């Protein structure tokens, strides 16, 4: 075993791995985000205060908007200024929450905005106008419009998605990758004089991999045999859960069998496979001179109860928290290439962080998983062996840049056994100073309006020097600090 703790060179855990996605869909915006300034629900400039505070609490660093699929029919000019009407053929939802309100949400949370351009039914010109509205000085055509709308200072939006990676057939399977490559170049050319200030996210694969060859052909078209710059990021989407064909064995959101529980957590290996695949695409078709990274911009469980009728709302239990924790571990372990990961979506839709309904506000198991693990953000990944081969355990270790603090998170998937793990010798110079865990007595517990805290974070008492403990179906995060003797 190693005598000293080693950081993995080049594996810096980007704070953007705790990003989220908020789409004009279901009740995510109305009322999961926007309640208006006159609402009795506590708000800051019309945005729910509980949602703002909750996002800060679990370490959200970037928010993607307006879609997803919604980006494919969103026309940003409908959502600015005083006169805003609903557009039937788009989402049909109100336009009260538009670009300026989204920027306000990001400002209040302290998160980076990520805007997704409408490539499917929009034009490069519309995109360039949006870019100028967000980033132009007040003497430009659209920058002055923004100033007239009360926002004289440019927002400085750096990250732009060029279209939406989608598993819906209208997008990838029916679209020629070269055609998308052309679109990518047309949209890029539309903001050509601003490219030094922006990072563009191009399409990678979603979970329906019938589209083999798609990403390679797109990249090849754009880079011409590694000669030209490709996208700064490739977007990857992947949902797991019974609503998604080949994951039927995940079962119900709450009444799942033990087999379904293990199948679900085991399916996370697909995320590693996605990353490995995109690593190959990037290595084969882009040049080191213009590095392309991965933006895993939709991840999560999609249960059977999330249907159009429910506005994609679903229930969550401790299984969802463990799924979130294991997914984040995968992203941390690939932090040399995965720079963004967006849990999907932040309120009321799919594997949400919050469930809202008027005055009701509930933090989900996924919220607590993200909160527990946020201590890893900004650290460097460590290469540590705990000397055990236990498929039920998933352990991730990171160290702060100056080396004073070490964070260890342990996920115990076992439904029956508590685990005890010896702290390896390379950490003998560090003392365990605190630990927190999510360890409900029953794995199928959920947080509801009536019982909002069945799944929550608790301090671990009676810490034992040299030992880490993880109860059955739990996750625990230890913080260690360099001791005096060093
Ligand atoms: O997150 C819901 C939808 O799932 C998104 O709009 C789309 O990108 C994905 O298919």
Short mmCIF file of C-alpha atoms and ligand atoms in Angstrom, two decimals:
data_model
loop_
_atom_site.label_atom_id
_atom_site.label_comp_id
_atom_site.label_asym_id
_atom_site.label_seq_id
_atom_site.Cartn_x
_atom_site.Cartn_y
_atom_site.Cartn_z
CA UNK A 1 0.00 0.00 0.00
CA UNK A 2 1.05 3.60 -0.69
CA UNK A 3 2.81 5.40 2.18
CA UNK A 4 1.58 8.83 1.08
CA UNK A 5 -1.66 10.08 -0.32
CA UNK A 6 -1.42 10.73 -4.07
CA UNK A 7 -3.53 13.10 -6.13
CA UNK A 8 -4.39 11.97 -9.65
CA UNK A 9 -2.68 14.43 -11.98
CA UNK A 10 -5.21 16.33 -14.10
CA UNK A 11 -8.27 15.15 -12.15
CA UNK A 12 -9.54 18.36 -10.62
CA UNK A 13 -13.16 17.96 -9.47
CA UNK A 14 -14.91 20.79 -11.27
CA UNK A 15 -17.50 22.61 -9.13
CA UNK A 16 -19.70 22.42 -12.26
CA UNK A 17 -20.21 18.71 -11.58
CA UNK A 18 -22.94 19.95 -9.24
CA UNK A 19 -24.94 21.69 -11.94
CA UNK A 20 -28.64 21.38 -12.58
CA UNK A 21 -31.16 21.62 -15.37
CA UNK A 22 -34.39 23.58 -15.38
CA UNK A 23 -36.70 23.32 -18.37
CA UNK A 24 -39.96 25.00 -19.33
CA UNK A 25 -41.76 21.78 -18.58
CA UNK A 26 -44.41 20.53 -16.16
CA UNK A 27 -44.44 22.76 -13.09
CA UNK A 28 -40.71 23.38 -12.98
CA UNK A 29 -40.98 27.07 -13.78
CA UNK A 30 -44.58 27.77 -12.68
CA UNK A 31 -44.58 27.40 -9.59
CA UNK A 32 -41.32 25.52 -9.00
CA UNK A 33 -39.37 28.70 -9.74
CA UNK A 34 -41.51 31.70 -10.62
CA UNK A 35 -44.33 32.84 -8.36
CA UNK A 36 -44.24 36.56 -9.17
CA UNK A 37 -43.35 39.46 -6.92
CA UNK A 38 -46.84 39.78 -5.41
CA UNK A 39 -47.11 36.15 -4.38
CA UNK A 40 -47.68 35.26 -0.70
CA UNK A 41 -45.00 32.59 -1.24
CA UNK A 42 -41.71 34.10 -0.02
CA UNK A 43 -39.79 35.22 -3.09
CA UNK A 44 -36.91 37.36 -4.25
CA UNK A 45 -37.93 39.42 -7.27
CA UNK A 46 -40.61 36.85 -8.10
CA UNK A 47 -38.39 33.75 -7.69
CA UNK A 48 -39.12 31.28 -4.88
CA UNK A 49 -36.80 31.94 -1.96
CA UNK A 50 -36.87 28.30 -0.79
CA UNK A 51 -35.61 27.16 -4.21
CA UNK A 52 -32.84 29.79 -4.29
CA UNK A 53 -31.68 28.89 -0.77
CA UNK A 54 -31.94 25.17 -1.46
CA UNK A 55 -29.80 25.41 -4.59
CA UNK A 56 -27.12 27.28 -2.65
CA UNK A 57 -27.29 24.74 0.15
CA UNK A 58 -26.54 21.75 -2.08
CA UNK A 59 -23.78 23.51 -4.02
CA UNK A 60 -25.42 24.23 -7.39
CA UNK A 61 -22.87 26.01 -9.58
CA UNK A 62 -24.51 26.15 -13.02
CA UNK A 63 -28.07 26.04 -14.37
CA UNK A 64 -29.10 25.00 -17.89
CA UNK A 65 -32.22 26.54 -19.44
CA UNK A 66 -34.72 26.67 -21.29
CA UNK A 67 -34.42 23.01 -22.40
CA UNK A 68 -34.07 20.12 -23.30
CA UNK A 69 -36.76 19.69 -25.84
CA UNK A 70 -38.21 23.06 -24.83
CA UNK A 71 -35.14 24.75 -26.31
CA UNK A 72 -36.17 23.38 -29.70
CA UNK A 73 -39.24 25.59 -29.82
CA UNK A 74 -38.27 28.46 -27.54
CA UNK A 75 -38.02 31.90 -29.09
CA UNK A 76 -36.31 34.16 -26.59
CA UNK A 77 -37.90 37.37 -27.84
CA UNK A 78 -41.27 36.11 -26.50
CA UNK A 79 -39.82 36.24 -22.97
CA UNK A 80 -38.52 39.81 -22.60
CA UNK A 81 -40.00 43.24 -21.99
CA UNK A 82 -43.39 44.26 -20.67
CA UNK A 83 -45.79 42.69 -23.16
CA UNK A 84 -45.41 38.95 -22.92
CA UNK A 85 -47.95 36.55 -24.27
CA UNK A 86 -48.15 32.77 -24.21
CA UNK A 87 -47.26 31.03 -27.46
CA UNK A 88 -49.51 28.09 -28.13
CA UNK A 89 -47.25 26.25 -30.52
CA UNK A 90 -44.30 26.51 -28.14
CA UNK A 91 -44.70 25.27 -24.57
CA UNK A 92 -48.05 26.98 -24.18
CA UNK A 93 -46.79 28.12 -20.77
CA UNK A 94 -46.63 31.79 -19.72
CA UNK A 95 -43.56 33.78 -20.70
CA UNK A 96 -43.24 35.65 -17.38
CA UNK A 97 -40.00 33.86 -16.67
CA UNK A 98 -37.70 34.75 -19.56
CA UNK A 99 -34.03 35.54 -20.10
CA UNK A 100 -33.80 38.38 -17.55
CA UNK A 101 -35.57 36.34 -14.86
CA UNK A 102 -33.33 33.34 -15.56
CA UNK A 103 -30.26 35.56 -15.19
CA UNK A 104 -31.69 36.82 -11.91
CA UNK A 105 -32.13 33.23 -10.69
CA UNK A 106 -28.49 32.49 -11.57
CA UNK A 107 -27.31 35.68 -9.87
CA UNK A 108 -29.24 34.90 -6.69
CA UNK A 109 -27.94 31.31 -6.57
CA UNK A 110 -24.41 32.35 -7.59
CA UNK A 111 -24.60 29.90 -10.51
CA UNK A 112 -23.24 30.09 -14.05
CA UNK A 113 -26.00 30.38 -16.70
CA UNK A 114 -26.00 27.89 -19.56
CA UNK A 115 -28.32 28.82 -22.40
CA UNK A 116 -29.38 26.36 -25.06
CA UNK A 117 -29.98 27.79 -28.52
CA UNK A 118 -32.93 26.74 -30.62
CA UNK A 119 -31.33 24.89 -33.52
CA UNK A 120 -34.38 22.81 -34.48
CA UNK A 121 -36.80 25.66 -35.30
CA UNK A 122 -34.70 28.78 -34.77
CA UNK A 123 -32.07 30.50 -36.88
CA UNK A 124 -28.42 31.50 -36.44
CA UNK A 125 -29.59 35.11 -36.59
CA UNK A 126 -32.01 34.60 -33.68
CA UNK A 127 -29.15 33.01 -31.74
CA UNK A 128 -26.77 35.91 -32.51
CA UNK A 129 -29.44 38.37 -31.37
CA UNK A 130 -29.86 36.44 -28.11
CA UNK A 131 -26.11 36.41 -27.65
CA UNK A 132 -26.05 40.19 -28.11
CA UNK A 133 -29.01 40.69 -25.75
CA UNK A 134 -27.09 38.82 -23.06
CA UNK A 135 -23.56 39.98 -23.71
CA UNK A 136 -23.62 43.15 -25.82
CA UNK A 137 -22.80 46.58 -24.42
CA UNK A 138 -25.67 49.01 -24.09
CA UNK A 139 -24.70 50.65 -27.42
CA UNK A 140 -25.43 47.49 -29.43
CA UNK A 141 -28.85 46.83 -30.94
CA UNK A 142 -29.94 44.12 -28.49
CA UNK A 143 -27.73 45.22 -25.59
CA UNK A 144 -29.64 48.50 -25.64
CA UNK A 145 -32.92 46.58 -25.52
CA UNK A 146 -31.66 44.76 -22.43
CA UNK A 147 -30.69 48.13 -20.92
CA UNK A 148 -34.18 49.47 -21.68
CA UNK A 149 -35.57 46.43 -19.87
CA UNK A 150 -33.66 47.50 -16.76
CA UNK A 151 -30.38 45.62 -17.12
CA UNK A 152 -27.67 47.96 -18.38
CA UNK A 153 -24.77 45.64 -17.52
CA UNK A 154 -24.11 42.73 -19.90
CA UNK A 155 -24.69 39.33 -18.32
CA UNK A 156 -21.55 37.77 -19.81
CA UNK A 157 -23.04 34.35 -20.61
CA UNK A 158 -20.09 32.09 -21.42
CA UNK A 159 -21.64 28.67 -22.04
CA UNK A 160 -24.04 28.06 -24.93
CA UNK A 161 -25.57 24.79 -26.01
CA UNK A 162 -25.95 24.47 -29.76
CA UNK A 163 -29.14 22.43 -29.84
CA UNK A 164 -30.36 19.68 -27.57
CA UNK A 165 -29.10 16.14 -27.49
CA UNK A 166 -32.22 14.15 -27.55
CA UNK A 167 -33.39 10.61 -27.65
CA UNK A 168 -36.48 11.62 -29.57
CA UNK A 169 -36.21 10.31 -33.08
CA UNK A 170 -36.94 13.61 -34.76
CA UNK A 171 -33.60 14.82 -33.65
CA UNK A 172 -30.75 12.39 -34.03
CA UNK A 173 -31.97 9.34 -35.81
CA UNK A 174 -33.70 11.43 -38.47
CA UNK A 175 -30.99 14.01 -38.67
CA UNK A 176 -27.92 13.63 -40.73
CA UNK A 177 -24.89 14.30 -38.47
CA UNK A 178 -23.36 16.32 -41.29
CA UNK A 179 -26.47 18.46 -41.36
CA UNK A 180 -26.09 19.05 -37.64
CA UNK A 181 -22.38 19.74 -38.23
CA UNK A 182 -23.38 22.37 -40.77
CA UNK A 183 -25.83 23.86 -38.32
CA UNK A 184 -23.20 23.85 -35.60
CA UNK A 185 -20.84 25.78 -37.90
CA UNK A 186 -23.58 28.19 -38.98
CA UNK A 187 -24.50 28.97 -35.38
CA UNK A 188 -20.83 29.29 -34.46
CA UNK A 189 -20.20 31.58 -37.41
CA UNK A 190 -23.13 33.76 -36.35
CA UNK A 191 -21.22 34.81 -33.24
CA UNK A 192 -17.78 34.48 -34.80
CA UNK A 193 -16.38 37.74 -33.40
CA UNK A 194 -17.28 36.72 -29.87
CA UNK A 195 -15.86 33.21 -29.88
CA UNK A 196 -12.94 34.00 -27.60
CA UNK A 197 -15.45 34.73 -24.82
CA UNK A 198 -17.68 31.68 -25.20
CA UNK A 199 -17.65 27.91 -24.92
CA UNK A 200 -19.97 25.97 -27.19
CA UNK A 201 -21.61 22.67 -26.32
CA UNK A 202 -22.22 20.39 -29.32
CA UNK A 203 -24.31 17.24 -29.41
CA UNK A 204 -23.04 13.92 -28.12
CA UNK A 205 -25.15 10.82 -27.60
CA UNK A 206 -28.25 10.20 -25.59
CA UNK A 207 -29.15 6.75 -24.30
CA UNK A 208 -30.55 5.48 -27.59
CA UNK A 209 -27.40 4.39 -29.21
CA UNK A 210 -29.05 3.26 -32.47
CA UNK A 211 -27.33 6.32 -33.80
CA UNK A 212 -23.89 4.70 -33.98
CA UNK A 213 -21.44 6.75 -35.94
CA UNK A 214 -23.45 9.92 -35.39
CA UNK A 215 -21.06 11.77 -33.09
CA UNK A 216 -17.97 10.66 -35.02
CA UNK A 217 -19.46 11.93 -38.28
CA UNK A 218 -20.50 15.21 -36.71
CA UNK A 219 -17.04 15.77 -35.20
CA UNK A 220 -15.30 14.75 -38.40
CA UNK A 221 -17.40 17.21 -40.36
CA UNK A 222 -16.52 20.07 -38.02
CA UNK A 223 -12.84 19.28 -37.43
CA UNK A 224 -11.90 17.88 -40.86
CA UNK A 225 -9.48 15.29 -39.56
CA UNK A 226 -8.47 17.18 -36.42
CA UNK A 227 -7.50 20.26 -38.42
CA UNK A 228 -10.12 22.64 -37.13
CA UNK A 229 -11.60 23.38 -33.77
CA UNK A 230 -14.47 21.14 -32.64
CA UNK A 231 -17.05 21.96 -29.96
CA UNK A 232 -15.66 22.91 -26.55
CA UNK A 233 -17.94 20.29 -24.98
CA UNK A 234 -19.96 17.30 -26.08
CA UNK A 235 -23.35 17.05 -24.46
CA UNK A 236 -24.35 13.61 -23.12
CA UNK A 237 -27.83 12.60 -21.88
CA UNK A 238 -28.74 9.38 -20.21
CA UNK A 239 -31.77 8.46 -18.11
CA UNK A 240 -32.03 5.21 -16.24
CA UNK A 241 -35.31 3.89 -14.78
CA UNK A 242 -38.31 1.78 -15.71
CA UNK A 243 -39.79 4.46 -17.97
CA UNK A 244 -36.83 3.97 -20.28
CA UNK A 245 -37.29 0.71 -22.24
CA UNK A 246 -34.19 -1.32 -21.46
CA UNK A 247 -34.28 -0.30 -17.79
CA UNK A 248 -37.72 -1.77 -17.14
CA UNK A 249 -36.23 -3.98 -14.41
CA UNK A 250 -35.80 -0.86 -12.22
CA UNK A 251 -39.45 -1.30 -11.23
CA UNK A 252 -41.69 1.15 -9.43
CA UNK A 253 -40.43 4.45 -7.95
CA UNK A 254 -41.23 3.33 -4.40
CA UNK A 255 -42.54 -0.26 -4.33
CA UNK A 256 -39.48 -1.77 -6.00
CA UNK A 257 -38.17 -5.23 -5.23
CA UNK A 258 -34.68 -5.83 -3.83
CA UNK A 259 -33.64 -7.11 -7.28
CA UNK A 260 -34.91 -3.92 -8.88
CA UNK A 261 -32.95 -1.90 -6.30
CA UNK A 262 -29.68 -3.65 -7.14
CA UNK A 263 -30.39 -3.57 -10.88
CA UNK A 264 -30.92 0.20 -10.73
CA UNK A 265 -27.72 0.93 -8.83
CA UNK A 266 -25.77 -1.45 -11.02
CA UNK A 267 -27.03 0.32 -14.16
CA UNK A 268 -24.85 3.31 -13.32
CA UNK A 269 -22.05 1.47 -15.09
CA UNK A 270 -23.73 2.78 -18.24
CA UNK A 271 -22.58 6.30 -17.29
CA UNK A 272 -18.98 5.13 -17.19
CA UNK A 273 -19.51 3.45 -20.58
CA UNK A 274 -20.91 6.69 -22.03
CA UNK A 275 -17.89 8.63 -20.84
CA UNK A 276 -15.48 6.00 -22.19
CA UNK A 277 -17.23 6.14 -25.56
CA UNK A 278 -17.06 9.93 -25.75
CA UNK A 279 -13.40 9.85 -24.72
CA UNK A 280 -12.77 7.71 -27.81
CA UNK A 281 -14.74 10.02 -30.09
CA UNK A 282 -12.85 13.01 -28.75
CA UNK A 283 -9.44 11.34 -29.03
CA UNK A 284 -10.10 10.15 -32.57
CA UNK A 285 -11.67 13.26 -34.03
CA UNK A 286 -10.48 16.36 -32.18
CA UNK A 287 -7.07 17.91 -31.80
CA UNK A 288 -5.25 18.38 -28.45
CA UNK A 289 -4.78 21.96 -29.52
CA UNK A 290 -8.53 22.48 -29.09
CA UNK A 291 -9.57 20.25 -26.22
CA UNK A 292 -13.16 19.02 -26.15
CA UNK A 293 -14.60 18.05 -22.79
CA UNK A 294 -17.83 16.38 -21.70
CA UNK A 295 -20.92 18.15 -20.44
CA UNK A 296 -23.15 15.37 -19.05
CA UNK A 297 -26.12 17.68 -19.14
CA UNK A 298 -29.01 15.35 -18.33
CA UNK A 299 -28.58 12.51 -15.84
CA UNK A 300 -30.97 10.86 -13.46
CA UNK A 301 -33.67 8.28 -12.87
CA UNK A 302 -36.87 8.40 -14.89
CA UNK A 303 -39.54 6.43 -13.02
CA UNK A 304 -42.87 5.16 -14.35
CA UNK A 305 -44.90 7.81 -12.52
CA UNK A 306 -43.19 10.62 -14.47
CA UNK A 307 -45.57 10.90 -17.41
CA UNK A 308 -46.99 13.80 -19.44
CA UNK A 309 -50.10 13.60 -17.24
CA UNK A 310 -48.07 14.13 -14.04
CA UNK A 311 -45.91 16.83 -15.65
CA UNK A 312 -43.02 14.36 -15.24
CA UNK A 313 -43.32 14.42 -11.44
CA UNK A 314 -42.06 11.33 -9.67
CA UNK A 315 -41.59 10.02 -6.14
CA UNK A 316 -38.15 9.37 -4.71
CA UNK A 317 -36.74 7.14 -1.97
CA UNK A 318 -33.30 6.44 -0.57
CA UNK A 319 -32.57 4.49 -3.77
CA UNK A 320 -32.63 7.83 -5.63
CA UNK A 321 -30.17 9.36 -3.16
CA UNK A 322 -27.79 6.42 -3.59
CA UNK A 323 -28.21 6.60 -7.37
CA UNK A 324 -27.33 10.30 -7.26
CA UNK A 325 -24.31 9.67 -5.03
CA UNK A 326 -23.00 6.86 -7.25
CA UNK A 327 -23.50 8.98 -10.38
CA UNK A 328 -21.59 11.87 -8.85
CA UNK A 329 -18.79 9.46 -7.93
CA UNK A 330 -18.57 8.45 -11.60
CA UNK A 331 -18.32 12.10 -12.64
CA UNK A 332 -15.67 12.87 -9.97
CA UNK A 333 -13.66 9.84 -11.13
CA UNK A 334 -13.69 11.16 -14.69
CA UNK A 335 -13.02 14.75 -13.75
CA UNK A 336 -10.14 14.99 -16.22
CA UNK A 337 -12.73 15.11 -19.02
CA UNK A 338 -16.18 15.61 -17.46
CA UNK A 339 -16.46 19.25 -16.49
CA UNK A 340 -20.22 19.69 -16.23
CA UNK A 341 -22.88 17.30 -14.93
CA UNK A 342 -26.48 18.40 -14.60
CA UNK A 343 -28.85 16.54 -12.35
CA UNK A 344 -32.26 16.52 -13.98
CA UNK A 345 -34.28 18.58 -13.11
CA UNK A 346 -34.20 20.91 -10.13
CA UNK A 347 -37.92 21.22 -9.24
CA UNK A 348 -40.96 18.98 -9.76
CA UNK A 349 -39.64 17.22 -12.87
CA UNK A 350 -37.92 13.79 -12.86
CA UNK A 351 -35.18 13.26 -10.25
CA UNK A 352 -35.73 16.67 -8.72
CA UNK A 353 -33.97 18.44 -5.88
CA UNK A 354 -37.23 19.98 -4.67
CA UNK A 355 -40.94 19.30 -4.87
CA UNK A 356 -43.16 22.37 -4.65
CA UNK A 357 -46.90 22.88 -4.62
CA UNK A 358 -47.92 26.38 -3.62
CA UNK A 359 -46.67 26.88 -0.07
CA UNK A 360 -45.38 23.30 0.09
CA UNK A 361 -41.65 22.85 -0.35
CA UNK A 362 -39.92 19.51 0.14
CA UNK A 363 -36.23 18.67 -0.24
CA UNK A 364 -35.82 15.33 -1.98
CA UNK A 365 -33.35 12.50 -1.25
CA UNK A 366 -31.35 13.68 -4.30
CA UNK A 367 -31.00 17.12 -2.71
CA UNK A 368 -29.46 15.55 0.40
CA UNK A 369 -27.08 13.39 -1.65
CA UNK A 370 -25.76 16.44 -3.48
CA UNK A 371 -25.45 18.42 -0.27
CA UNK A 372 -23.53 15.62 1.42
CA UNK A 373 -21.00 15.30 -1.40
CA UNK A 374 -20.39 18.96 -2.19
CA UNK A 375 -17.25 18.94 0.02
CA UNK A 376 -15.46 17.21 -2.89
CA UNK A 377 -15.96 20.17 -5.23
CA UNK A 378 -12.77 22.05 -6.11
CA UNK A 379 -10.61 19.23 -4.71
CA UNK A 380 -8.28 16.91 -6.62
CA UNK A 381 -9.21 13.27 -6.99
CA UNK A 382 -6.95 10.83 -5.11
CA UNK A 383 -5.77 7.44 -6.12
CA UNK A 384 -6.19 5.46 -2.93
CA UNK A 385 -6.65 1.79 -2.33
CA UNK A 386 -8.68 0.80 0.72
CA UNK A 387 -7.45 -2.76 0.26
CA UNK A 388 -10.94 -4.24 -0.05
CA UNK A 389 -12.81 -5.81 -2.92
CA UNK A 390 -16.44 -5.38 -1.96
CA UNK A 391 -18.90 -4.78 -4.80
CA UNK A 392 -21.35 -3.27 -2.31
CA UNK A 393 -18.98 -0.40 -1.51
CA UNK A 394 -18.22 2.62 -3.64
CA UNK A 395 -15.62 4.96 -2.16
CA UNK A 396 -14.33 8.25 -3.50
CA UNK A 397 -11.46 10.29 -2.03
CA UNK A 398 -10.32 13.82 -2.79
CA UNK A 399 -7.80 16.26 -1.36
CA UNK A 400 -7.94 20.04 -1.14
CA UNK A 401 -5.55 21.91 -3.44
CA UNK A 402 -3.14 22.83 -0.61
CA UNK A 403 -3.32 19.31 0.82
CA UNK A 404 -4.69 20.12 4.29
CA UNK A 405 -8.08 18.45 3.94
CA UNK A 406 -9.15 15.06 2.66
CA UNK A 407 -12.75 14.12 1.89
CA UNK A 408 -13.87 10.49 1.74
CA UNK A 409 -17.37 9.50 0.71
CA UNK A 410 -18.54 5.94 1.15
CA UNK A 411 -21.68 4.53 -0.43
CA UNK A 412 -22.86 1.21 0.94
CA UNK A 413 -25.34 -0.38 -1.46
CA UNK A 414 -25.95 -3.48 0.65
CA UNK A 415 -29.53 -3.85 1.84
CA UNK A 416 -28.48 -6.10 4.70
CA UNK A 417 -24.96 -5.39 5.97
CA UNK A 418 -23.28 -2.47 7.72
CA UNK A 419 -19.62 -2.04 6.68
CA UNK A 420 -16.43 -1.08 8.49
CA UNK A 421 -13.39 0.06 6.52
CA UNK A 422 -9.85 0.67 7.79
CA UNK A 423 -8.34 4.06 6.92
CA UNK A 424 -5.28 3.23 4.79
CA UNK A 425 -1.73 3.97 5.94
CA UNK A 426 -1.26 6.79 3.43
CA UNK A 427 -3.77 8.81 5.48
CA UNK A 428 -2.07 8.25 8.82
CA UNK A 429 -1.07 11.93 8.95
CA UNK A 430 -4.76 12.99 8.83
CA UNK A 431 -7.35 13.01 11.60
CA UNK A 432 -11.05 12.40 11.06
CA UNK A 433 -12.64 15.64 12.20
CA UNK A 434 -16.27 15.14 11.15
CA UNK A 435 -18.66 12.82 9.39
CA UNK A 436 -22.22 13.11 8.16
CA UNK A 437 -24.49 10.44 6.80
CA UNK A 438 -27.79 9.76 5.09
CA UNK A 439 -28.90 6.50 6.65
CA UNK A 440 -32.65 5.99 6.92
CA UNK A 441 -33.91 2.86 8.68
CA UNK A 442 -35.84 1.81 5.59
CA UNK A 443 -34.55 2.17 2.03
CA UNK A 444 -38.04 2.80 0.63
CA UNK A 445 -38.65 5.85 2.79
CA UNK A 446 -39.45 9.08 0.97
CA UNK A 447 -39.85 12.76 1.81
CA UNK A 448 -43.42 13.98 1.44
CA UNK A 449 -45.33 17.11 2.40
CA UNK A 450 -46.54 15.26 5.52
CA UNK A 451 -43.13 13.73 6.34
CA UNK A 452 -40.60 16.04 4.70
CA UNK A 453 -37.48 14.85 6.56
CA UNK A 454 -37.59 11.06 6.53
CA UNK A 455 -34.45 11.18 4.42
CA UNK A 456 -32.01 13.75 5.77
CA UNK A 457 -28.39 14.33 6.76
CA UNK A 458 -27.24 13.56 10.29
CA UNK A 459 -23.96 13.96 12.11
CA UNK A 460 -22.12 10.73 12.82
CA UNK A 461 -21.20 10.62 16.48
CA UNK A 462 -18.58 8.45 18.20
CA UNK A 463 -15.99 8.77 15.45
CA UNK A 464 -13.29 6.15 15.77
CA UNK A 465 -9.78 7.14 14.68
CA UNK A 466 -8.58 4.87 11.88
CA UNK A 467 -12.02 3.49 10.95
CA UNK A 468 -14.79 4.43 8.54
CA UNK A 469 -18.28 3.05 8.96
CA UNK A 470 -21.17 2.89 6.53
CA UNK A 471 -24.54 1.54 7.54
CA UNK A 472 -26.59 -0.59 5.14
CA UNK A 473 -28.12 1.34 2.19
CA UNK A 474 -26.49 4.57 3.29
CA UNK A 475 -24.00 7.17 2.21
CA UNK A 476 -21.52 8.81 4.54
CA UNK A 477 -18.99 11.57 4.04
CA UNK A 478 -15.90 11.95 6.20
CA UNK A 479 -13.72 15.08 6.45
CA UNK A 480 -10.11 14.65 7.55
CA UNK A 481 -7.51 17.27 8.39
CA UNK A 482 -3.75 17.13 8.48
CA UNK A 483 -2.75 16.42 12.08
CA UNK A 484 -0.20 18.29 14.21
CA UNK A 485 2.34 15.46 14.00
CA UNK A 486 2.91 16.04 10.28
O1 LIG B 1 -35.68 16.17 -19.23
C1 LIG B 1 -36.79 15.88 -20.00
C2 LIG B 1 -36.45 15.70 -21.48
O2 LIG B 1 -35.66 14.55 -21.61
C3 LIG B 1 -35.64 16.79 -22.11
O3 LIG B 1 -36.42 17.81 -22.60
C4 LIG B 1 -34.96 16.08 -23.24
O4 LIG B 1 -33.74 16.67 -23.59
C5 LIG B 1 -34.80 14.68 -22.74
O5 LIG B 1 -35.20 13.78 -23.66
#
